[in-house]
PDB file of C-alpha atoms in Angstrom:
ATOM      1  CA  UNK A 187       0.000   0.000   0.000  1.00 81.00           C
ATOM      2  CA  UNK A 188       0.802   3.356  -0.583  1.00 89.00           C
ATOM      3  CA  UNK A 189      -0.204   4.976   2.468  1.00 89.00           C
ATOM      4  CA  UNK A 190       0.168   4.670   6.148  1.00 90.00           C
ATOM      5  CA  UNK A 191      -2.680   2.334   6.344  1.00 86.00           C
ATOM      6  CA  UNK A 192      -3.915   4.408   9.177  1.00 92.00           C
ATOM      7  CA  UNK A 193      -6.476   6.433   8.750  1.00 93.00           C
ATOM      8  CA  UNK A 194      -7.944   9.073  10.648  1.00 95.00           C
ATOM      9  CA  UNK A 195     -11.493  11.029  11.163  1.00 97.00           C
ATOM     10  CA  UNK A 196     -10.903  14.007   9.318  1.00 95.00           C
ATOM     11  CA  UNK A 197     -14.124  15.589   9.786  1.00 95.00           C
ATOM     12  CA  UNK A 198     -18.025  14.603   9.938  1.00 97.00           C
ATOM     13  CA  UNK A 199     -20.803  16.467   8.386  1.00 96.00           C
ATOM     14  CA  UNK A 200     -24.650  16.261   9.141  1.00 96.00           C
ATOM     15  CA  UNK A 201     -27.362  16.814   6.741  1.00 95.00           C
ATOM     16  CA  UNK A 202     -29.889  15.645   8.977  1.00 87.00           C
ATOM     17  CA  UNK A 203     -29.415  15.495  13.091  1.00 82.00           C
ATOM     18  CA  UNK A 204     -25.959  16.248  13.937  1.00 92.00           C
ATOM     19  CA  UNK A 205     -22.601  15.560  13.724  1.00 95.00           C
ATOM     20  CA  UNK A 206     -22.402  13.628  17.484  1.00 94.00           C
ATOM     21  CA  UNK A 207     -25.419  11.646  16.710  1.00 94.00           C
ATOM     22  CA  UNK A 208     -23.414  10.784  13.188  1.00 95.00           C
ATOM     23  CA  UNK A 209     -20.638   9.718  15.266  1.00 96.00           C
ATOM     24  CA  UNK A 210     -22.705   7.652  17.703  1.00 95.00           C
ATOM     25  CA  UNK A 211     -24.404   5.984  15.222  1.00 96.00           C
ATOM     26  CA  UNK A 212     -21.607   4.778  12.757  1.00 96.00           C
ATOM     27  CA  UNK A 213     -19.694   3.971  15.846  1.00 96.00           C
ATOM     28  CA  UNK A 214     -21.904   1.452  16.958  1.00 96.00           C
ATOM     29  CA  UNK A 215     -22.305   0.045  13.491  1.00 95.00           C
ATOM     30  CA  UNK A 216     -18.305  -0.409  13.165  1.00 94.00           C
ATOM     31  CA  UNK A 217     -18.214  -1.532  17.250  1.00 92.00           C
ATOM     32  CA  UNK A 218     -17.126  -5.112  15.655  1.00 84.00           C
ATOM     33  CA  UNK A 219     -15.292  -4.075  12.599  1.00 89.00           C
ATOM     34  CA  UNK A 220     -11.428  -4.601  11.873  1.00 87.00           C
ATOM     35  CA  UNK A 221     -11.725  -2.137   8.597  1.00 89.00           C
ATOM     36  CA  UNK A 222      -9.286   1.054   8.932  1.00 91.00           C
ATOM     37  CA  UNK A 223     -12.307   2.699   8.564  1.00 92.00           C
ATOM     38  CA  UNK A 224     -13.852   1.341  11.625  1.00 93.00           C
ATOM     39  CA  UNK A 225     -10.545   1.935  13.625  1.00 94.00           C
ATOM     40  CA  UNK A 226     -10.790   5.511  12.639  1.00 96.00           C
ATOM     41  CA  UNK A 227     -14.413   6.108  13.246  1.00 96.00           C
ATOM     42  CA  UNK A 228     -14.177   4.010  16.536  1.00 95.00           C
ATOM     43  CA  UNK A 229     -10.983   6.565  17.865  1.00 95.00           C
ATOM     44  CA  UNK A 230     -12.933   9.438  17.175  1.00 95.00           C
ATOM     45  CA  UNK A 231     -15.624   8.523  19.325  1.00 94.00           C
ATOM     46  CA  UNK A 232     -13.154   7.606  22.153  1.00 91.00           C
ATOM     47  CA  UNK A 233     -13.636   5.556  24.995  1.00 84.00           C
ATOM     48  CA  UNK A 234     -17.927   6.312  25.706  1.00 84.00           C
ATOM     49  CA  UNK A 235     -19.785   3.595  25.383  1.00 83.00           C
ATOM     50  CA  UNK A 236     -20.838   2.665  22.102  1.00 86.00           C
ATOM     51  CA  UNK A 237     -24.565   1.852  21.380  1.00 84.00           C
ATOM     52  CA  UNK A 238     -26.117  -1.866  20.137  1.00 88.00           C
ATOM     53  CA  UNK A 239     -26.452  -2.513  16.601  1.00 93.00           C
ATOM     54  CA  UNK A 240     -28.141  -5.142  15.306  1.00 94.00           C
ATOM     55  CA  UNK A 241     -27.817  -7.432  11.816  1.00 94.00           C
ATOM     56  CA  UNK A 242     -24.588  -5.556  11.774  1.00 95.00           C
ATOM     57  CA  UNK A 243     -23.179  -7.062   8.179  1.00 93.00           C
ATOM     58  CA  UNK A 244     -20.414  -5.946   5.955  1.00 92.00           C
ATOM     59  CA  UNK A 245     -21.502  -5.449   2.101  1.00 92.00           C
ATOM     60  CA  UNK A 246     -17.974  -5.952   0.392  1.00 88.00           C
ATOM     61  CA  UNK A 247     -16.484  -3.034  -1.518  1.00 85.00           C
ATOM     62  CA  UNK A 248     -19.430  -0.707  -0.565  1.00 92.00           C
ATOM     63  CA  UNK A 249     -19.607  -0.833   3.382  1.00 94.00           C
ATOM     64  CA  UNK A 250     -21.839  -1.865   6.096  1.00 96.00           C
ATOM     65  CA  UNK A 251     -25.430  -1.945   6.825  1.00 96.00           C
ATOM     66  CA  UNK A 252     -27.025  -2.419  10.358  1.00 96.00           C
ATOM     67  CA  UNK A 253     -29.846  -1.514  12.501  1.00 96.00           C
ATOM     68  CA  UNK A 254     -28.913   1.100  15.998  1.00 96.00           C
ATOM     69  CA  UNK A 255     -31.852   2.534  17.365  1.00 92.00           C
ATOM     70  CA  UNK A 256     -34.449   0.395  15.391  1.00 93.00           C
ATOM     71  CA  UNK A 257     -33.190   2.326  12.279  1.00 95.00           C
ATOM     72  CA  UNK A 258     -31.886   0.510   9.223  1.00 96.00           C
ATOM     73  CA  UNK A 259     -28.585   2.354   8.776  1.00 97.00           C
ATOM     74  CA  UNK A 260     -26.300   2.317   5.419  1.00 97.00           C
ATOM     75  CA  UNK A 261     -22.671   3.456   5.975  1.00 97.00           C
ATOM     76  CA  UNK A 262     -20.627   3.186   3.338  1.00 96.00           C
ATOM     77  CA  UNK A 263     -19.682   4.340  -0.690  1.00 94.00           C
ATOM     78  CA  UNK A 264     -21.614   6.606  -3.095  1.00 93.00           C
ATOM     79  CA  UNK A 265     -22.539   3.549  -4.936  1.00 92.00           C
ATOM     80  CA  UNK A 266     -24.048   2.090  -1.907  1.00 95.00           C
ATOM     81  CA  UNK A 267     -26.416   5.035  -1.432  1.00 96.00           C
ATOM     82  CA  UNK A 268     -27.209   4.945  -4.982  1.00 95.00           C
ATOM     83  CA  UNK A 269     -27.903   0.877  -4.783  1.00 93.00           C
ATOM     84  CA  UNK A 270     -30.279   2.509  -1.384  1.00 94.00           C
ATOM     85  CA  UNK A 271     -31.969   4.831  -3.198  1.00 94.00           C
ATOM     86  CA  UNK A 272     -30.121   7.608  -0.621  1.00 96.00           C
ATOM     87  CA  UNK A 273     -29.736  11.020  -2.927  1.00 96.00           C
ATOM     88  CA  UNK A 274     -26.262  12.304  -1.918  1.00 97.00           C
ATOM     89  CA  UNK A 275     -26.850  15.445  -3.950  1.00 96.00           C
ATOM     90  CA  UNK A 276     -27.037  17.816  -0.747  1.00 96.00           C
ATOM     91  CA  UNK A 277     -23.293  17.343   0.137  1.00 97.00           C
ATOM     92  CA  UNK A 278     -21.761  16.287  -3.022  1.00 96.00           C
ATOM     93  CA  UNK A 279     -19.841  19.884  -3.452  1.00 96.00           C
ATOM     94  CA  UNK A 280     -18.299  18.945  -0.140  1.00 96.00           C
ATOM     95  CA  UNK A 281     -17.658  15.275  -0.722  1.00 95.00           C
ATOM     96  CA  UNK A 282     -15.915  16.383  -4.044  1.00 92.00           C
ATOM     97  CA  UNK A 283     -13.790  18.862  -2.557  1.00 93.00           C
ATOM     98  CA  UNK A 284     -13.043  16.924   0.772  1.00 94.00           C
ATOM     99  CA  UNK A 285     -12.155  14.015  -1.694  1.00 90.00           C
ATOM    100  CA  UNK A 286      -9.956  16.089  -3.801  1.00 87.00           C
ATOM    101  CA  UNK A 287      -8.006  17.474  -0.650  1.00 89.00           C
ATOM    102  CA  UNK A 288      -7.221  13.318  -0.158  1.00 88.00           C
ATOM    103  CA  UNK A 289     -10.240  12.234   1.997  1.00 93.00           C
ATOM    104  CA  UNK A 290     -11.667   9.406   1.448  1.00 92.00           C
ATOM    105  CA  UNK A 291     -15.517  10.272   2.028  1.00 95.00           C
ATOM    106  CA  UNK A 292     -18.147   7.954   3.376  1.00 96.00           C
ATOM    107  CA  UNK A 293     -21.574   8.420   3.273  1.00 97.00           C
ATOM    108  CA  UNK A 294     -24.392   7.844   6.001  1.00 98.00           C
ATOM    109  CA  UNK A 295     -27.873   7.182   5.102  1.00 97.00           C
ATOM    110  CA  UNK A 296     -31.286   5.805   5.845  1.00 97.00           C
ATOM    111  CA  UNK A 297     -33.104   3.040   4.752  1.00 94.00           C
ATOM    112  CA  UNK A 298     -36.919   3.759   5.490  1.00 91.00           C
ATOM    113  CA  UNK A 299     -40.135   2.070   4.025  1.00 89.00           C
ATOM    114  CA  UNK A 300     -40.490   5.311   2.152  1.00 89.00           C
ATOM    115  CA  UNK A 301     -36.794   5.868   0.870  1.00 88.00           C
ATOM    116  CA  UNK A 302     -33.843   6.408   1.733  1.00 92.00           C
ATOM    117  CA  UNK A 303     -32.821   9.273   3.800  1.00 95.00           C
ATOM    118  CA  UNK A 304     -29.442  11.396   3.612  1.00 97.00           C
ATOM    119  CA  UNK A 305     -27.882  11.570   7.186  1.00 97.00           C
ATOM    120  CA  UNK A 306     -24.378  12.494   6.420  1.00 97.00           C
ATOM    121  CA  UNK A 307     -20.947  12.084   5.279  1.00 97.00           C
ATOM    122  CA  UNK A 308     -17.524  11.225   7.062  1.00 98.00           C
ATOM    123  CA  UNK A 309     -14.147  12.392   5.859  1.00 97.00           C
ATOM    124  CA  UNK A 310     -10.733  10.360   6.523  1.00 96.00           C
ATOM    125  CA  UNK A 311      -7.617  11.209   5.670  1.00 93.00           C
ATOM    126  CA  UNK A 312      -4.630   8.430   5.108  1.00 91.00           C
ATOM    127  CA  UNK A 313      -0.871   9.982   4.976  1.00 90.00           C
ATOM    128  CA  UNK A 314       1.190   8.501   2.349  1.00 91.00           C
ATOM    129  CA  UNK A 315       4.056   6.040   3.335  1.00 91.00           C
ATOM    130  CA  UNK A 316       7.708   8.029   3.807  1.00 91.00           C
ATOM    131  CA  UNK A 317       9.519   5.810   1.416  1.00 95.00           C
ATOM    132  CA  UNK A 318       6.285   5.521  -1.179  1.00 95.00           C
ATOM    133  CA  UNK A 319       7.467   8.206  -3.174  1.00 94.00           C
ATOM    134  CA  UNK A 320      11.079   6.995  -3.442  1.00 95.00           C
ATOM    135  CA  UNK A 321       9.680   3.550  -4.204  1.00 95.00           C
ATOM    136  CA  UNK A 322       8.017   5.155  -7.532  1.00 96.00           C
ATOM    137  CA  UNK A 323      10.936   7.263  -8.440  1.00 96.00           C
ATOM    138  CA  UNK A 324      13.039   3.993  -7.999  1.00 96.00           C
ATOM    139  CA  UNK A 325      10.366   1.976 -10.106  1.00 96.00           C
ATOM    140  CA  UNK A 326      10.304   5.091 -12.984  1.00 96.00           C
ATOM    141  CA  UNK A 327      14.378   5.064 -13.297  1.00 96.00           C
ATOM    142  CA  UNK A 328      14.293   1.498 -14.293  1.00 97.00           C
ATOM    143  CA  UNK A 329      11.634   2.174 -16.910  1.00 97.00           C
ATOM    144  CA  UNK A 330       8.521   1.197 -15.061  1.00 97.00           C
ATOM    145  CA  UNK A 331       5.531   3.436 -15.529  1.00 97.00           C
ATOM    146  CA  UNK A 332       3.016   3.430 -12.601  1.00 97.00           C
ATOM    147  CA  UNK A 333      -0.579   2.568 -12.155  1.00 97.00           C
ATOM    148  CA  UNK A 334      -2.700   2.761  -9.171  1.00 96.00           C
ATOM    149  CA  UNK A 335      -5.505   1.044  -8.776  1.00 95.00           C
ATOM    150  CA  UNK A 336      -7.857   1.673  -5.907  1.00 90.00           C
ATOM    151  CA  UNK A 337     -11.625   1.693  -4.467  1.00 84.00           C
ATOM    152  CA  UNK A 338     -11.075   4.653  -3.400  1.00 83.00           C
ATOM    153  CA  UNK A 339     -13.251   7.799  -5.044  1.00 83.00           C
ATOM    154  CA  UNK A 340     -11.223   9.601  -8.545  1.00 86.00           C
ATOM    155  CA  UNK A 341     -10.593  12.881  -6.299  1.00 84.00           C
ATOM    156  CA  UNK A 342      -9.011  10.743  -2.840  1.00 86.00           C
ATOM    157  CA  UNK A 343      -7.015   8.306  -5.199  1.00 89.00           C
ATOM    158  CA  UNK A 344      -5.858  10.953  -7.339  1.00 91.00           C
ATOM    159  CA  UNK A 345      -4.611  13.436  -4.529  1.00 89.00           C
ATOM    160  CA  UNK A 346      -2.065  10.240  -2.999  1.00 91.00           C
ATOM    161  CA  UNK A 347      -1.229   9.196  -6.542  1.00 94.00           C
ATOM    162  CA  UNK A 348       0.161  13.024  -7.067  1.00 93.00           C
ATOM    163  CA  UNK A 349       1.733  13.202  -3.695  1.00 92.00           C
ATOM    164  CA  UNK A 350       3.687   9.771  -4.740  1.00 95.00           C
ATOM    165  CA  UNK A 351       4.184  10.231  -8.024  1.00 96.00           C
ATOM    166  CA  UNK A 352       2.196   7.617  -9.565  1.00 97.00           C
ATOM    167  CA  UNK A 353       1.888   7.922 -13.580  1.00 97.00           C
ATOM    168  CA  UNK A 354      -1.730   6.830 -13.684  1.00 97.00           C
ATOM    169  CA  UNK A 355      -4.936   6.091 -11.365  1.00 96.00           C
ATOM    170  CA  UNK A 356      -8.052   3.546 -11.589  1.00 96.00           C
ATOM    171  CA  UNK A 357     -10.802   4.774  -9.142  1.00 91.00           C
ATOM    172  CA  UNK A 358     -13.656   3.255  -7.767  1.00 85.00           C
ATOM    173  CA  UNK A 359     -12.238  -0.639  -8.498  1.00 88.00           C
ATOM    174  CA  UNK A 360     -14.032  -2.891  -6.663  1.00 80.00           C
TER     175      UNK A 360
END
């Protein structure tokens, strides 16, 4: 991997309720989770107690889906609120630019009997290994030209494939 593989809480944003009910909410949906993600999201919310979620299950490449407070609860990828119904159009303008500054941006949402429901979005931030970039200028001098392929969105892959010098990036792989 190309970055630290540790990533951090950069920043939560609500669209509906707020940001500490957000937190409280994916916390106890990644309570169980070894993802980075989960890590991240579970070190924000520190050492409190973190709520019950039920029918907590992992939906691979897109996130996790659960139920905290007898509400069906999506966290995850664009494409998983898409696959939800969940319109992310509210925050997109932030997503894009938090995602171009490096994040990697997750989405929270709703799944009701009458649609899906925008909560918010989560922002982490990864740091790019020390020696990734001389690892790239070591594979370039011997004629090697780059690719990086990730899950990540086009902006958040794109921003660590500059910082390393990486020739060329595949986004949203699953």
């Amino acid at each position: 991997t190309l970055t630290e593989g540790k990533p951090t809480l950069d920043s939560v944003f609500a669209w509906e309720g707020n940001e500490q009910v957000l937190l409280a909410q994916a916390a106890a949906l990644q309570a169980g989770s070894e993802h980075p993600l989960a890590h991240a999201v579970l070190s924000a919310w520190g050492n409190a107690p973190v709520g019950a979620a039920l029918d907590v299950h992992a939906v691979p490449g897109r996130g996790v889906r659960g139920v905290v407070d007898g509400r069906a609860l999506l966290l995850g990828s664009a494409r998983m609120m898409a696959e939800a119904g969940i319109d992310t159009a509210p925050l997109a303008a932030r997503a894009e630019a938090l995602a171009s500054a490096g994040c990697t941006v997750s989405w929270l949402g709703e799944d009701t009997p009458t649609g899906g429901v925008l909560l918010g979005l989560f922002a982490f931030r990864d740091q790019p290994r020390a020696d990734a970039r001389e690892a790239i200028t070591y594979l370039k001098s011997l004629g090697i030209r780059t690719v990086m392929i990730s899950g990540d969105s086009a902006g958040a892959a794109s921003a660590v494939g500059a910082a390393v010098g990486i020739d060329a990036v595949r986004a949203n792989v699953l």
